[in-house]
Amino acid sequence: MGPFQRLGRSALGVLERLGRGHLFLLRTLLAMGTLVRRPGLLLREIYSVGVLSLLIIAVSGLFVGMVLGYQGYITLVDFGAAEALGTVVALSLVRELGPVVTALLFAGRAGSALTAEIGLMKATEQLSSMEMMAVDPYKRVIAPRFLAGVISLPLLAAIFSAVGVAGGYFIGVGVLGVDAGAYWSQMQASVDFHEDVMNGVIKSMVFGVVAAWIAVFEGYDATPTSEGVSRATTRTVVHTALAILALDFILTGLMFGDI
Amino acid sequence: MPRCWEWLDRTRTAREHSRCLTTRPPFKPRTRTIDASPDKTPWIEIRDLHFARGDRKIFDGLNITIPQGQVTAIMGPSGTGKTTLLRLIGGQLRPDHGQVLVEGRDVHRLSRRELYRLRRRMGMLFQSGALLTDLNVFDNVAFPIRENTRLPEPLVRNLVLMKLEAVGLRGAVSLMPSELSGGMARRVALARAIALDPLLMMYDEPFTGLDPITMGVIVSLIRRLNDALGMTSIVVSHDVAEAGSIADWVYLISEGRVVDAGPPEQLRREASDWSRQFLEGLPDGPVPFHYPAPDYLDDLMGGDTR
Ligand SMILES: Nc1ncnc2c1ncn2[C@@H]1O[C@H](COP(=O)(O)OP(=O)(O)OP(=O)(O)O)[C@@H](O)[C@H]1O
Ligand SMILES: [Mg+2]
């Protein structure tokens, strides 16, 4: 096989997977109706996808906020603008770090678990046996997990940002002696709800869809062997990270481009 | 013949009800004379089925008739596609050519909704058991009932306990699948497969991994379920003695085709060379023991490196 043939073949392979991924998303969305009738399925998944990710998200948010407190202070104090620390911390978190870092952590904590779980269910014929019991795995397994991811990620990102702001406060006000009133009032004055907060929320919602989609698709599409599942899990983390960073660039360009 | 849960609906006690599964008179092999093809009304007809995995032909013009209310055994060497055949009947795989008719309707032409409705009346015991690993034994058996019906929970509980009693595992309700032995897991899977009293039961290798006592119980259970509930059963097996003892009709398949068919006694009496080799377990004969492979000596000498 010549290099061009190989290139062509792998390009076709990528396109085929992309197509399968979109059909998969379509079928998942069509299967969503069940969740209205059986919210219990969704709640269970929100627990395992979202609630169990809380700790790592909160701890990471705290540390990122504290680091921002230090770094922001070092930069600002040279310009005699240390009171603006609150603004710097809040804007960095709400606009950028909250959605992005949460999505990356989510891929590692929840996305990989989703892929492995679904992939193993496939490898052990559990999905197949469900089909034979007249239970649609899209409705029973895929849709709840997908939607749980979509719902959880924005909430986790919000928690990440909130805890981060508190971490920045702890370092800035508690350790470095920035005025507490200034920290909050500067933040309040310059963080705009629509420009900053909503854009961050939109970002994290888009990331939620992408991260959850990749995770459940990789699981469902995994080669049903232990090796296949482990490869799928790795792919979930890598592809999600790349997709998130690329989308972040595009979304940031769209949102803040006209300022 | 009323089905078990209809009896229960008429407010019989659970004990009385479970009698229809556990305390019927022991099964006596019936002897009946059946001509070249089973003369009962066909429940499933497989016509000229072709199916290939990649370049490898699994089925090449397969014709099978499964009569209603009987136990049909499908036997053949490992890797001939017995599991694949069950998946084709269940609509999980699509044939390249040919038809699978269940009650006269082509399974692969059904809409998704119709296919799922049909599957509600099919039960399948998977070769691996395929229990849901995040649910315990009780919930596994209750799974198809809860998902497909709206029976109240006390009734679900009774049904589940009855099915588990029938396979001798009522004491294991609270175990997780990972805490079961292989044979126990397959018995739980059997209880789950019959949970909704399906009209068609497909057993994929129901006898592997069972001790002799359990084997005897399962063998007669399959027969009793078939007769008591008016089921149609397909037993896939390479266990000649056991499958032969419960089947009304046996199909031997090899290399994508039916090579012999008939009631078990008849096959035993007047089998072709091929069937004789298979039924008597002779290592040499027309049946190849090996998966198709390049010449052994060439392979060992590394003649043709891939
Ligand atoms: N997912 C698959 N992809 C490719 N080939 C497969 C797949 N599943 C099965 N096969 C091939 O199809 C053939 C039939 O497999 P099948 O599982 O139906 O055999 P079987 O008759 O059930 O064997 P056994 O008695 O050992 O269970 C085998 O030769 C196998 O190599
Ligand atoms: Mg098999």
Coordinates of C-alpha atoms and ligand atoms in Angstrom, one line a residue:
Chain A
M1 CA 0.0 0.0 0.0
G2 CA 1.5 3.3 -1.0
P3 CA 1.6 6.4 1.2
F4 CA -1.3 8.0 -0.6
Q5 CA -3.5 4.9 -0.3
R6 CA -2.7 4.8 3.3
L7 CA -3.5 8.4 3.8
G8 CA -6.8 8.0 1.9
R9 CA -7.7 4.9 3.9
S10 CA -7.1 6.6 7.3
A11 CA -9.0 9.7 6.1
L12 CA -11.9 7.5 5.2
G13 CA -11.6 5.8 8.6
V14 CA -11.8 9.1 10.4
L15 CA -14.8 10.3 8.3
E16 CA -16.6 7.0 8.9
R17 CA -16.1 7.3 12.7
L18 CA -17.2 10.9 12.6
G19 CA -20.4 9.8 10.8
R20 CA -21.0 7.0 13.2
G21 CA -20.5 9.5 16.0
H22 CA -23.1 11.8 14.7
L23 CA -25.7 9.0 14.1
F24 CA -25.0 7.9 17.6
L25 CA -25.7 11.4 18.9
L26 CA -28.9 11.5 17.0
R27 CA -30.1 8.2 18.3
T28 CA -29.1 9.2 21.8
L29 CA -31.1 12.5 21.5
L30 CA -34.1 10.6 20.2
A31 CA -33.9 8.2 23.2
M32 CA -34.0 11.1 25.6
G33 CA -37.8 10.9 26.0
T34 CA -37.6 8.0 28.4
L35 CA -35.9 10.2 30.9
V36 CA -39.0 12.4 31.3
R37 CA -40.9 9.3 32.4
R38 CA -38.1 7.9 34.5
P39 CA -36.1 10.6 36.1
G40 CA -34.7 8.1 38.5
L41 CA -32.4 6.8 35.9
L42 CA -31.0 10.3 35.3
L43 CA -30.6 11.1 39.0
R44 CA -28.6 8.0 39.6
E45 CA -26.2 8.9 36.8
I46 CA -26.0 12.6 37.9
Y47 CA -24.9 11.2 41.2
S48 CA -22.1 9.0 39.8
V49 CA -21.0 11.4 37.1
G50 CA -21.5 14.7 38.9
V51 CA -21.7 14.3 42.7
L52 CA -18.8 11.9 42.9
S53 CA -16.7 14.4 40.9
L54 CA -17.4 17.2 43.4
L55 CA -14.4 16.6 45.6
I56 CA -11.7 16.7 42.9
I57 CA -13.4 19.8 41.3
A58 CA -13.6 21.6 44.6
V59 CA -10.0 20.9 45.6
S60 CA -8.7 21.8 42.2
G61 CA -10.7 25.0 42.2
L62 CA -9.3 25.9 45.6
F63 CA -5.7 25.5 44.5
V64 CA -6.2 27.2 41.2
G65 CA -7.8 30.1 43.0
M66 CA -5.0 30.3 45.5
V67 CA -2.4 30.3 42.8
L68 CA -4.3 33.0 40.9
G69 CA -4.2 35.0 44.2
Y70 CA -0.4 34.8 44.4
Q71 CA 0.2 35.4 40.7
G72 CA -2.3 38.2 40.4
Y73 CA -0.9 39.9 43.4
I74 CA 2.7 39.8 42.2
T75 CA 1.7 41.4 38.9
L76 CA -0.8 43.9 40.3
V77 CA 1.3 45.2 43.2
D78 CA 3.9 46.5 40.8
F79 CA 1.3 48.8 39.4
G80 CA -0.1 49.7 42.8
A81 CA -3.4 48.0 41.8
A82 CA -3.5 45.2 44.4
E83 CA -7.2 46.0 45.1
A84 CA -8.0 44.8 41.6
L85 CA -7.0 41.3 42.7
G86 CA -10.7 40.2 43.1
T87 CA -11.4 41.2 39.5
V88 CA -8.4 39.4 38.1
V89 CA -9.2 36.2 40.0
A90 CA -12.9 36.2 39.2
L91 CA -12.5 37.0 35.5
S92 CA -9.8 34.4 34.9
L93 CA -11.9 31.8 36.6
V94 CA -15.3 32.6 35.2
R95 CA -14.3 33.2 31.6
E96 CA -11.5 30.7 31.1
L97 CA -10.2 28.5 33.8
G98 CA -13.5 27.4 35.3
P99 CA -15.0 25.9 32.2
V100 CA -11.7 24.7 30.7
V101 CA -10.1 23.1 33.7
T102 CA -13.4 21.6 34.9
A103 CA -13.9 20.0 31.5
L104 CA -10.4 18.6 31.5
L105 CA -10.8 17.2 35.0
F106 CA -14.2 15.9 34.0
A107 CA -12.7 14.0 31.1
G108 CA -10.2 12.4 33.4
R109 CA -12.6 11.7 36.3
A110 CA -16.0 11.0 34.8
G111 CA -15.5 10.7 31.1
S112 CA -13.0 7.9 31.4
A113 CA -15.2 6.1 33.9
L114 CA -18.2 6.4 31.5
T115 CA -16.2 5.0 28.6
A116 CA -14.9 2.1 30.6
E117 CA -18.2 1.3 32.1
I118 CA -20.1 1.3 28.7
G119 CA -17.2 -0.5 27.0
L120 CA -17.2 -3.2 29.5
M121 CA -20.9 -3.6 29.4
K122 CA -20.5 -4.1 25.6
A123 CA -17.5 -6.5 26.0
T124 CA -19.5 -8.7 28.5
E125 CA -22.5 -8.8 26.3
Q126 CA -24.7 -6.8 28.8
L127 CA -25.8 -4.4 26.1
S128 CA -26.6 -7.2 23.8
S129 CA -28.6 -9.1 26.4
M130 CA -30.5 -5.9 27.2
E131 CA -31.5 -5.7 23.5
M132 CA -32.7 -9.2 23.6
M133 CA -34.8 -8.4 26.7
A134 CA -36.5 -5.7 24.6
V135 CA -34.7 -3.0 26.5
D136 CA -33.1 -0.3 24.3
P137 CA -29.6 0.3 25.6
Y138 CA -29.8 3.8 24.1
K139 CA -32.7 4.6 26.4
R140 CA -31.6 2.7 29.4
V141 CA -27.8 3.2 29.4
I142 CA -26.6 5.8 26.9
A143 CA -29.1 8.6 27.2
P144 CA -29.1 8.9 31.0
R145 CA -25.3 9.0 31.1
F146 CA -25.0 11.5 28.3
L147 CA -27.6 13.9 29.8
A148 CA -26.0 13.5 33.2
G149 CA -22.7 14.7 31.8
V150 CA -24.3 17.6 30.0
I151 CA -26.1 18.7 33.1
S152 CA -23.2 18.1 35.5
L153 CA -20.4 19.9 33.8
P154 CA -21.8 23.5 33.9
L155 CA -22.7 23.0 37.5
L156 CA -19.2 21.7 38.3
A157 CA -17.7 24.6 36.5
A158 CA -19.7 27.0 38.5
I159 CA -18.6 25.3 41.7
F160 CA -15.0 25.4 40.5
S161 CA -15.2 29.1 39.9
A162 CA -16.9 29.8 43.2
V163 CA -14.4 27.8 45.2
G164 CA -11.6 29.4 43.2
V165 CA -12.8 32.9 44.1
A166 CA -12.8 31.9 47.8
G167 CA -9.2 30.5 47.4
G168 CA -8.1 33.8 45.8
Y169 CA -9.7 35.6 48.7
F170 CA -7.9 33.4 51.3
I171 CA -4.5 34.2 49.7
G172 CA -5.1 37.8 48.7
V173 CA -6.9 39.0 51.8
G174 CA -5.9 36.5 54.4
V175 CA -2.2 36.0 53.6
L176 CA -1.1 39.0 51.5
G177 CA -3.2 41.6 53.2
V178 CA -5.4 43.0 50.4
D179 CA -8.4 44.9 51.6
A180 CA -11.4 42.6 51.9
G181 CA -13.9 45.3 50.9
A182 CA -11.8 46.2 47.8
Y183 CA -11.5 42.5 46.8
W184 CA -15.3 42.1 46.7
S185 CA -16.3 45.5 45.5
Q186 CA -13.8 45.6 42.6
M187 CA -15.0 42.2 41.6
Q188 CA -18.7 43.2 41.7
A189 CA -18.0 46.4 39.8
S190 CA -16.1 44.9 36.9
V191 CA -17.5 41.4 36.3
D192 CA -20.4 41.7 34.0
F193 CA -23.2 39.2 34.1
H194 CA -23.8 38.9 30.4
E195 CA -20.3 39.5 29.1
D196 CA -18.5 37.3 31.5
V197 CA -20.6 35.0 33.5
M198 CA -23.0 34.0 30.8
N199 CA -20.3 33.5 28.3
G200 CA -18.5 31.2 30.7
V201 CA -21.7 29.3 31.3
I202 CA -22.2 28.9 27.5
K203 CA -18.7 27.6 27.2
S204 CA -19.2 25.0 29.9
M205 CA -22.5 23.9 28.4
V206 CA -20.8 23.3 25.0
F207 CA -17.9 21.5 26.8
G208 CA -20.5 19.4 28.7
V209 CA -22.1 18.2 25.5
V210 CA -18.8 17.5 23.8
A211 CA -17.2 15.7 26.8
A212 CA -20.3 13.6 27.5
W213 CA -20.7 12.8 23.8
I214 CA -17.1 11.7 23.4
A215 CA -17.2 9.6 26.5
V216 CA -20.4 7.6 25.8
F217 CA -19.6 7.2 22.1
E218 CA -16.1 5.9 22.7
G219 CA -17.5 3.4 25.2
Y220 CA -20.3 2.3 22.8
D221 CA -17.9 2.1 19.9
A222 CA -15.1 0.3 21.7
T223 CA -13.8 -2.9 20.4
P224 CA -15.3 -5.4 22.9
T225 CA -12.1 -6.7 24.4
S226 CA -10.1 -5.6 27.5
E227 CA -7.5 -4.0 25.2
G228 CA -10.2 -2.3 23.1
V229 CA -11.8 -0.8 26.3
S230 CA -8.5 0.4 27.6
R231 CA -7.7 2.1 24.3
A232 CA -11.2 3.7 24.2
T233 CA -10.7 5.1 27.7
T234 CA -7.4 6.7 26.7
R235 CA -9.0 8.0 23.5
T236 CA -11.7 9.6 25.6
V237 CA -9.3 11.6 27.7
V238 CA -7.1 12.6 24.8
H239 CA -9.8 13.5 22.4
T240 CA -11.9 15.4 24.9
A241 CA -8.9 17.4 26.0
L242 CA -8.0 18.3 22.4
A243 CA -11.6 19.1 21.5
I244 CA -12.1 21.2 24.6
L245 CA -9.0 23.3 24.0
A246 CA -9.8 23.8 20.3
L247 CA -13.4 24.7 21.1
D248 CA -12.3 27.1 23.8
F249 CA -10.1 28.9 21.3
I250 CA -13.0 29.2 18.8
L251 CA -15.6 30.1 21.4
T252 CA -13.3 32.8 22.9
G253 CA -12.7 34.2 19.5
L254 CA -16.4 34.4 18.8
M255 CA -17.4 35.8 22.2
F256 CA -14.7 38.3 22.9
G257 CA -13.7 39.0 19.3
D258 CA -15.9 42.1 19.0
I259 CA -14.7 43.9 22.1
Chain B
M1 CA -52.7 -23.5 28.7
P2 CA -52.7 -20.5 31.0
R3 CA -49.4 -18.9 31.7
C4 CA -48.0 -18.8 35.2
W5 CA -48.7 -15.2 36.0
E6 CA -52.2 -15.4 34.8
W7 CA -52.8 -18.0 37.4
L8 CA -51.3 -15.7 39.9
D9 CA -53.6 -12.9 38.7
R10 CA -56.5 -15.1 39.7
T11 CA -55.2 -14.7 43.3
R12 CA -53.8 -18.1 43.7
T13 CA -51.1 -18.4 46.4
A14 CA -47.5 -18.2 45.4
R15 CA -47.0 -21.8 46.5
E16 CA -49.8 -23.1 44.3
H17 CA -48.4 -21.0 41.5
S18 CA -44.8 -22.2 41.7
R19 CA -46.2 -25.7 41.3
C20 CA -46.4 -25.1 37.6
L21 CA -42.7 -24.7 37.5
T22 CA -41.4 -27.0 40.1
T23 CA -43.7 -29.8 40.9
R24 CA -44.8 -31.2 37.7
P25 CA -44.4 -34.9 37.1
P26 CA -40.9 -35.7 36.0
F27 CA -40.3 -35.6 32.4
K28 CA -40.6 -38.8 30.4
P29 CA -38.9 -38.7 26.9
R30 CA -41.7 -39.0 24.5
T31 CA -41.3 -41.1 21.4
R32 CA -43.0 -39.9 18.4
T33 CA -42.5 -40.5 14.7
I34 CA -41.8 -37.4 12.7
D35 CA -41.1 -37.5 9.0
A36 CA -38.4 -35.7 7.1
S37 CA -39.3 -32.2 8.4
P38 CA -41.2 -31.4 11.6
D39 CA -44.9 -31.5 10.8
K40 CA -46.0 -29.0 13.4
T41 CA -46.9 -25.5 12.4
P42 CA -43.6 -23.7 11.9
W43 CA -42.9 -20.9 14.3
I44 CA -39.6 -19.9 12.8
E45 CA -38.6 -20.4 9.3
I46 CA -35.1 -19.7 8.1
R47 CA -34.9 -19.6 4.3
D48 CA -31.7 -19.7 2.3
L49 CA -29.7 -17.7 4.8
H50 CA -26.4 -16.3 3.8
F51 CA -24.2 -14.5 6.3
A52 CA -20.5 -13.7 6.2
R53 CA -18.0 -12.1 8.7
G54 CA -15.5 -10.3 6.5
D55 CA -14.4 -12.9 3.9
R56 CA -15.4 -15.8 6.0
K57 CA -18.8 -17.3 5.1
I58 CA -20.6 -18.4 8.2
F59 CA -23.9 -19.4 6.6
D60 CA -24.2 -20.4 3.0
G61 CA -27.8 -21.3 2.2
L62 CA -29.1 -22.4 5.5
N63 CA -32.7 -23.7 5.7
I64 CA -34.2 -24.5 9.1
T65 CA -37.8 -24.8 10.4
I66 CA -38.5 -24.5 14.1
P67 CA -41.9 -26.0 14.9
Q68 CA -44.2 -24.5 17.5
G69 CA -44.3 -25.9 20.9
Q70 CA -41.3 -28.2 20.5
V71 CA -37.7 -28.3 21.5
T72 CA -35.4 -28.0 18.6
A73 CA -31.8 -28.7 19.1
I74 CA -29.2 -27.1 16.9
M75 CA -25.9 -28.8 17.1
G76 CA -22.6 -28.4 15.3
P77 CA -18.9 -28.1 15.9
S78 CA -17.5 -25.1 17.7
G79 CA -17.3 -22.0 15.5
T80 CA -19.9 -23.1 12.9
G81 CA -22.1 -20.1 13.8
K82 CA -24.7 -21.4 16.3
T83 CA -24.5 -18.3 18.4
T84 CA -24.5 -16.2 15.3
L85 CA -27.7 -18.0 14.2
L86 CA -29.4 -17.1 17.4
R87 CA -28.4 -13.5 17.0
L88 CA -29.8 -13.5 13.5
I89 CA -33.1 -14.9 14.8
G90 CA -33.2 -12.2 17.5
G91 CA -32.6 -9.5 14.9
Q92 CA -29.3 -8.4 16.3
L93 CA -27.4 -9.2 13.1
R94 CA -28.6 -8.8 9.5
P95 CA -28.2 -11.6 7.0
D96 CA -26.5 -10.8 3.7
H97 CA -29.2 -12.7 1.9
G98 CA -32.2 -14.8 2.8
Q99 CA -34.9 -14.5 5.4
V100 CA -35.7 -15.3 9.0
L101 CA -39.5 -15.5 9.4
V102 CA -41.0 -15.6 12.9
E103 CA -44.7 -16.2 12.7
G104 CA -44.5 -15.6 9.0
R105 CA -43.0 -12.1 9.4
D106 CA -39.5 -11.3 8.3
V107 CA -37.5 -10.2 11.4
H108 CA -35.2 -8.0 9.5
R109 CA -38.0 -6.0 7.8
L110 CA -39.6 -5.1 11.1
S111 CA -39.4 -1.5 12.4
R112 CA -37.5 -0.9 15.6
R113 CA -40.7 -0.8 17.6
E114 CA -42.0 -4.0 16.1
L115 CA -38.7 -5.7 16.6
Y116 CA -38.7 -4.7 20.3
R117 CA -42.3 -5.9 20.7
L118 CA -41.3 -9.2 19.2
R119 CA -38.3 -9.5 21.5
R120 CA -40.5 -9.1 24.5
R121 CA -41.8 -12.5 23.6
M122 CA -38.4 -14.0 23.1
G123 CA -36.0 -15.1 25.8
M124 CA -32.4 -15.7 25.2
L125 CA -29.9 -17.4 27.5
F126 CA -26.5 -16.1 26.5
Q127 CA -23.5 -18.3 26.3
S128 CA -21.7 -16.1 28.8
G129 CA -24.7 -15.4 31.0
A130 CA -24.3 -11.7 30.4
L131 CA -25.8 -10.6 33.8
L132 CA -25.9 -6.9 34.5
T133 CA -22.9 -6.6 36.8
D134 CA -24.1 -3.5 38.7
L135 CA -27.3 -5.3 39.9
N136 CA -27.7 -8.1 42.3
V137 CA -29.3 -11.4 41.5
F138 CA -32.8 -10.3 42.4
D139 CA -32.6 -7.1 40.4
N140 CA -31.1 -9.0 37.5
V141 CA -34.1 -11.3 37.3
A142 CA -36.5 -8.5 38.0
F143 CA -34.9 -6.4 35.2
P144 CA -36.9 -7.5 32.2
I145 CA -40.1 -7.6 34.3
R146 CA -39.7 -4.1 35.6
E147 CA -38.6 -2.7 32.2
N148 CA -41.3 -4.3 30.2
T149 CA -44.3 -4.4 32.4
R150 CA -46.0 -2.3 35.1
L151 CA -46.6 -5.0 37.5
P152 CA -46.7 -3.9 41.2
E153 CA -43.6 -4.5 43.1
P154 CA -45.0 -7.4 45.4
L155 CA -45.9 -9.3 42.2
V156 CA -42.5 -8.7 40.7
R157 CA -41.0 -10.1 43.9
N158 CA -43.1 -13.2 43.7
L159 CA -42.3 -13.8 40.1
V160 CA -38.6 -13.3 40.7
L161 CA -38.5 -15.7 43.6
M162 CA -40.4 -18.3 41.7
K163 CA -38.0 -18.2 38.8
L164 CA -35.1 -18.3 41.1
E165 CA -36.7 -21.2 42.9
A166 CA -37.0 -23.1 39.7
V167 CA -33.2 -22.8 39.1
G168 CA -32.5 -23.5 42.7
L169 CA -31.0 -20.2 43.6
R170 CA -33.7 -18.5 45.7
G171 CA -31.1 -18.3 48.5
A172 CA -28.8 -16.2 46.4
V173 CA -31.1 -13.3 45.8
S174 CA -28.8 -10.7 47.4
L175 CA -25.5 -11.8 45.9
M176 CA -23.8 -9.7 43.2
P177 CA -23.0 -11.4 39.9
S178 CA -19.3 -11.2 40.8
E179 CA -20.0 -13.4 43.8
L180 CA -21.5 -16.2 41.7
S181 CA -19.7 -19.1 40.3
G182 CA -19.9 -19.6 36.5
G183 CA -22.6 -22.2 36.7
M184 CA -24.6 -20.2 39.2
A185 CA -24.4 -17.1 37.0
R186 CA -25.8 -19.1 34.0
R187 CA -28.6 -20.4 36.1
V188 CA -29.5 -16.8 37.2
A189 CA -29.3 -15.9 33.5
L190 CA -31.7 -18.7 32.8
A191 CA -34.1 -17.4 35.5
R192 CA -33.9 -14.0 33.9
A193 CA -34.5 -15.3 30.4
I194 CA -37.7 -17.0 31.5
A195 CA -38.8 -14.1 33.7
L196 CA -41.5 -12.9 31.3
D197 CA -42.6 -16.4 30.2
P198 CA -41.5 -15.9 26.6
L199 CA -43.1 -17.8 23.8
L200 CA -39.8 -18.6 22.3
M201 CA -36.8 -19.5 24.4
M202 CA -33.3 -19.6 22.9
Y203 CA -30.7 -21.4 24.9
D204 CA -27.1 -20.9 23.9
E205 CA -25.1 -23.8 25.4
P206 CA -27.3 -24.2 28.5
F207 CA -25.3 -27.2 29.7
T208 CA -21.8 -26.0 29.8
G209 CA -20.3 -25.5 33.2
L210 CA -22.9 -27.3 35.2
D211 CA -22.4 -30.1 37.6
P212 CA -24.3 -33.4 36.9
I213 CA -27.1 -32.7 39.4
T214 CA -27.7 -29.2 38.2
M215 CA -27.4 -30.4 34.7
G216 CA -30.2 -32.9 35.3
V217 CA -32.4 -30.2 36.8
I218 CA -31.8 -27.8 34.0
V219 CA -32.4 -30.4 31.4
S220 CA -35.8 -31.3 32.8
L221 CA -36.5 -27.6 33.5
I222 CA -36.1 -26.8 29.9
R223 CA -38.4 -29.6 28.8
R224 CA -41.0 -28.7 31.5
L225 CA -41.0 -25.1 30.6
N226 CA -41.5 -25.9 27.0
D227 CA -44.4 -28.3 27.8
A228 CA -46.1 -26.5 30.7
L229 CA -46.0 -23.0 29.2
G230 CA -46.4 -24.0 25.6
M231 CA -43.1 -22.4 24.7
T232 CA -41.1 -23.1 21.6
S233 CA -37.5 -23.8 22.4
I234 CA -34.2 -23.7 20.5
V235 CA -31.4 -25.4 22.3
V236 CA -27.9 -24.7 20.9
S237 CA -25.4 -27.2 22.1
H238 CA -22.6 -29.4 21.3
D239 CA -23.5 -31.7 24.1
V240 CA -24.9 -34.5 22.1
A241 CA -26.3 -36.7 24.9
E242 CA -28.1 -33.9 26.8
A243 CA -29.5 -32.1 23.8
G244 CA -30.5 -35.4 22.3
S245 CA -32.4 -36.3 25.4
I246 CA -34.7 -33.3 25.4
A247 CA -35.0 -32.4 21.7
D248 CA -37.9 -33.3 19.5
W249 CA -35.9 -32.5 16.5
V250 CA -32.2 -32.0 15.9
Y251 CA -30.5 -30.0 13.2
L252 CA -26.8 -30.7 12.7
I253 CA -25.1 -27.7 11.0
S254 CA -21.6 -27.5 9.6
E255 CA -19.9 -25.1 7.2
G256 CA -22.9 -23.0 6.8
R257 CA -25.5 -25.7 5.9
V258 CA -27.7 -28.2 7.5
V259 CA -25.9 -31.5 7.1
D260 CA -28.5 -33.7 8.9
A261 CA -31.9 -33.3 10.5
G262 CA -34.4 -35.5 12.3
P263 CA -35.6 -36.7 15.6
P264 CA -32.6 -37.7 17.8
E265 CA -33.3 -41.4 17.8
Q266 CA -33.5 -41.5 14.1
L267 CA -30.3 -39.6 13.7
R268 CA -28.6 -42.0 16.1
R269 CA -29.9 -44.9 14.1
E270 CA -29.3 -43.9 10.5
A271 CA -26.9 -41.1 10.6
S272 CA -24.6 -40.2 7.7
D273 CA -20.8 -40.5 8.2
W274 CA -20.7 -36.9 9.1
S275 CA -23.4 -37.0 11.8
R276 CA -22.0 -40.3 13.1
Q277 CA -18.6 -38.8 13.6
F278 CA -20.1 -35.8 15.4
L279 CA -22.6 -37.7 17.5
E280 CA -20.1 -40.3 18.6
G281 CA -17.3 -37.8 19.0
L282 CA -14.8 -39.5 16.7
P283 CA -11.7 -37.4 16.2
D284 CA -11.3 -38.4 12.5
G285 CA -13.7 -38.3 9.7
P286 CA -15.4 -35.8 7.4
V287 CA -15.6 -33.1 10.1
P288 CA -12.5 -31.0 10.2
F289 CA -11.4 -30.4 13.8
H290 CA -9.4 -27.3 12.9
Y291 CA -10.4 -23.8 12.1
P292 CA -9.4 -23.2 8.4
A293 CA -5.6 -22.7 8.5
P294 CA -2.6 -22.8 6.1
D295 CA -0.7 -26.0 5.8
Y296 CA 0.6 -27.1 9.2
L297 CA 4.1 -28.0 8.1
D298 CA 4.4 -24.8 6.1
D299 CA 3.3 -22.8 9.1
L300 CA 5.8 -24.5 11.5
M301 CA 8.6 -24.0 9.0
G302 CA 7.7 -20.3 8.8
G303 CA 7.3 -20.8 5.0
D304 CA 4.7 -18.1 4.5
T305 CA 5.4 -15.2 6.9
R306 CA 2.5 -12.9 7.4
Ligands
LIG1 N1 -17.7 -10.3 16.3 C1 -17.2 -11.2 15.4 N2 -16.4 -10.7 14.4 C2 -15.8 -11.5 13.5 N3 -16.0 -12.8 13.5 C3 -16.8 -13.4 14.4 C4 -17.4 -12.6 15.4 N4 -18.2 -13.4 16.2 C5 -18.0 -14.6 15.7 N5 -17.2 -14.6 14.7 C6 -16.8 -15.8 13.8 O1 -18.0 -16.4 13.5 C7 -17.9 -17.8 13.6 C8 -19.1 -18.3 14.3 O2 -19.1 -17.9 15.6 P1 -20.2 -18.4 16.7 O3 -19.9 -17.7 17.9 O4 -21.5 -18.2 16.1 O5 -19.8 -19.9 16.8 P2 -20.5 -21.0 17.7 O6 -21.1 -22.0 16.7 O7 -21.5 -20.4 18.6 O8 -19.3 -21.7 18.4 P3 -19.2 -22.2 19.9 O9 -19.9 -23.5 19.9 O10 -17.8 -22.3 20.2 O11 -19.9 -21.2 20.8 C9 -16.6 -18.1 14.2 O12 -15.8 -18.7 13.3 C10 -16.0 -16.8 14.7 O13 -14.7 -16.7 14.3
MG2 MG -21.5 -20.1 20.6

